[in-house]
Coordinates of C-alpha atoms in Angstrom, one line a residue:
X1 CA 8.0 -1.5 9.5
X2 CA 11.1 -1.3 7.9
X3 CA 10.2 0.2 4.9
X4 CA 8.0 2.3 6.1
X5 CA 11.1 3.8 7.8
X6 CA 13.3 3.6 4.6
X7 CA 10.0 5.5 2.2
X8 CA 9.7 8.4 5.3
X9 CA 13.8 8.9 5.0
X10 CA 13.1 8.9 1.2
X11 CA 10.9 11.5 1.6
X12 CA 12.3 13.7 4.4
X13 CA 15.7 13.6 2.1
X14 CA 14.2 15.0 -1.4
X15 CA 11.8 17.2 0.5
X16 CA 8.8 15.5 -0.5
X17 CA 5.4 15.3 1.5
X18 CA 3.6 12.0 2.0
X19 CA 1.3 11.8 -0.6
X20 CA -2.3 12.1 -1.0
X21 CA -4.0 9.0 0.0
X22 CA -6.4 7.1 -2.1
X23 CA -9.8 5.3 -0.9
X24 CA -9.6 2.2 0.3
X25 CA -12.7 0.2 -0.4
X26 CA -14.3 -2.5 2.8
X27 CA -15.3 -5.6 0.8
X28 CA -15.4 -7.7 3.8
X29 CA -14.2 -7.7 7.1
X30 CA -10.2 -8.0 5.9
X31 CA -10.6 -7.4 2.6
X32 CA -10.3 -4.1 1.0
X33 CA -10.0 -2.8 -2.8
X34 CA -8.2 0.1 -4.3
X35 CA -9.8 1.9 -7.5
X36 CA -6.7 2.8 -9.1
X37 CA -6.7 5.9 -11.1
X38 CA -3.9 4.8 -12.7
X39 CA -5.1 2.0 -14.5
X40 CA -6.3 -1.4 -12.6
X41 CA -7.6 -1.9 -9.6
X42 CA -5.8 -3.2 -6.8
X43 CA -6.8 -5.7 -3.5
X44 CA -5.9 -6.6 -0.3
X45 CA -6.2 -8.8 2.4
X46 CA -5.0 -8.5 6.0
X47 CA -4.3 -12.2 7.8
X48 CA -2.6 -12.6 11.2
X49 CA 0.6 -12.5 10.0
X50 CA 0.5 -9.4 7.8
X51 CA -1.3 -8.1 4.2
X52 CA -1.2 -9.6 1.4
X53 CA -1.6 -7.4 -1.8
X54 CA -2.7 -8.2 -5.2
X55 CA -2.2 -6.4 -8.6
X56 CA -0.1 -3.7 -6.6
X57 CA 0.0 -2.1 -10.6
X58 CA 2.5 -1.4 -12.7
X59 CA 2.8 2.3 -12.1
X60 CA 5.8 2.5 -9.5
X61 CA 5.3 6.5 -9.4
X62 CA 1.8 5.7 -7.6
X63 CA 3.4 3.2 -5.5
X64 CA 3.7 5.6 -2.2
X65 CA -0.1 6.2 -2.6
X66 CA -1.1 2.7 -2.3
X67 CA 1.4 1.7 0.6
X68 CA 0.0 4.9 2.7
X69 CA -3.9 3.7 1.8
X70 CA -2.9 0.0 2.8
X71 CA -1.0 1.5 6.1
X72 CA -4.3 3.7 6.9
X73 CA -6.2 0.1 7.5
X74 CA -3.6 -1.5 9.1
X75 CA -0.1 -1.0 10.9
X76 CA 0.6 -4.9 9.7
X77 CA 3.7 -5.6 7.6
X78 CA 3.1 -6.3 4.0
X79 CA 4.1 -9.8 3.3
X80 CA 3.5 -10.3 0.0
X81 CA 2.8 -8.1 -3.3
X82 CA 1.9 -9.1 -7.1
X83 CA 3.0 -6.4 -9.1
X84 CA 5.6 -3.5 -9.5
X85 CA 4.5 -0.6 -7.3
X86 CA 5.0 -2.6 -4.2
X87 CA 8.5 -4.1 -4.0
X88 CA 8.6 -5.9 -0.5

């Protein structure tokens, strides 16, 4: 939640809009995939205690994207992240 807070300030400050969101892909139940179209593709997996994401990227300047996709699932925390464009 709280960096959800600190990314809206982040935005609202430089005058920036949230960005466009990419698809989220339903694998199984509470697992999803990204197609990335900035190289790699990119998973995760929503437990009881928050999302886990794997191979977040490497590409921090696509990083908004993916947190607003993951967020468009679910309103739970992201716990953990592999990768760069998700520093949690």
């Amino acid at each position: 939640f709280s960096l959800a807070i600190i990314i809206l300030i982040q935005l609202v400050s430089t005058g920036k809009s949230i960005p466009e969101l990419l698809q989220p892909i339903k694998i199984t139940d509470n697992l999803y995939a990204i197609e990335n179209p900035q190289g790699g593709n990119i998973a995760f997996l929503i437990t009881p205690e928050g999302i886990i994401v794997i191979d977040s990227g490497s590409n921090q300047s696509n990083g908004l994207k993916i947190y607003y996709t993951i967020k468009s699932v679910s309103d739970k925390p992201i716990k953990y992240s592999s990768g760069f464009c998700l520093k949690i």
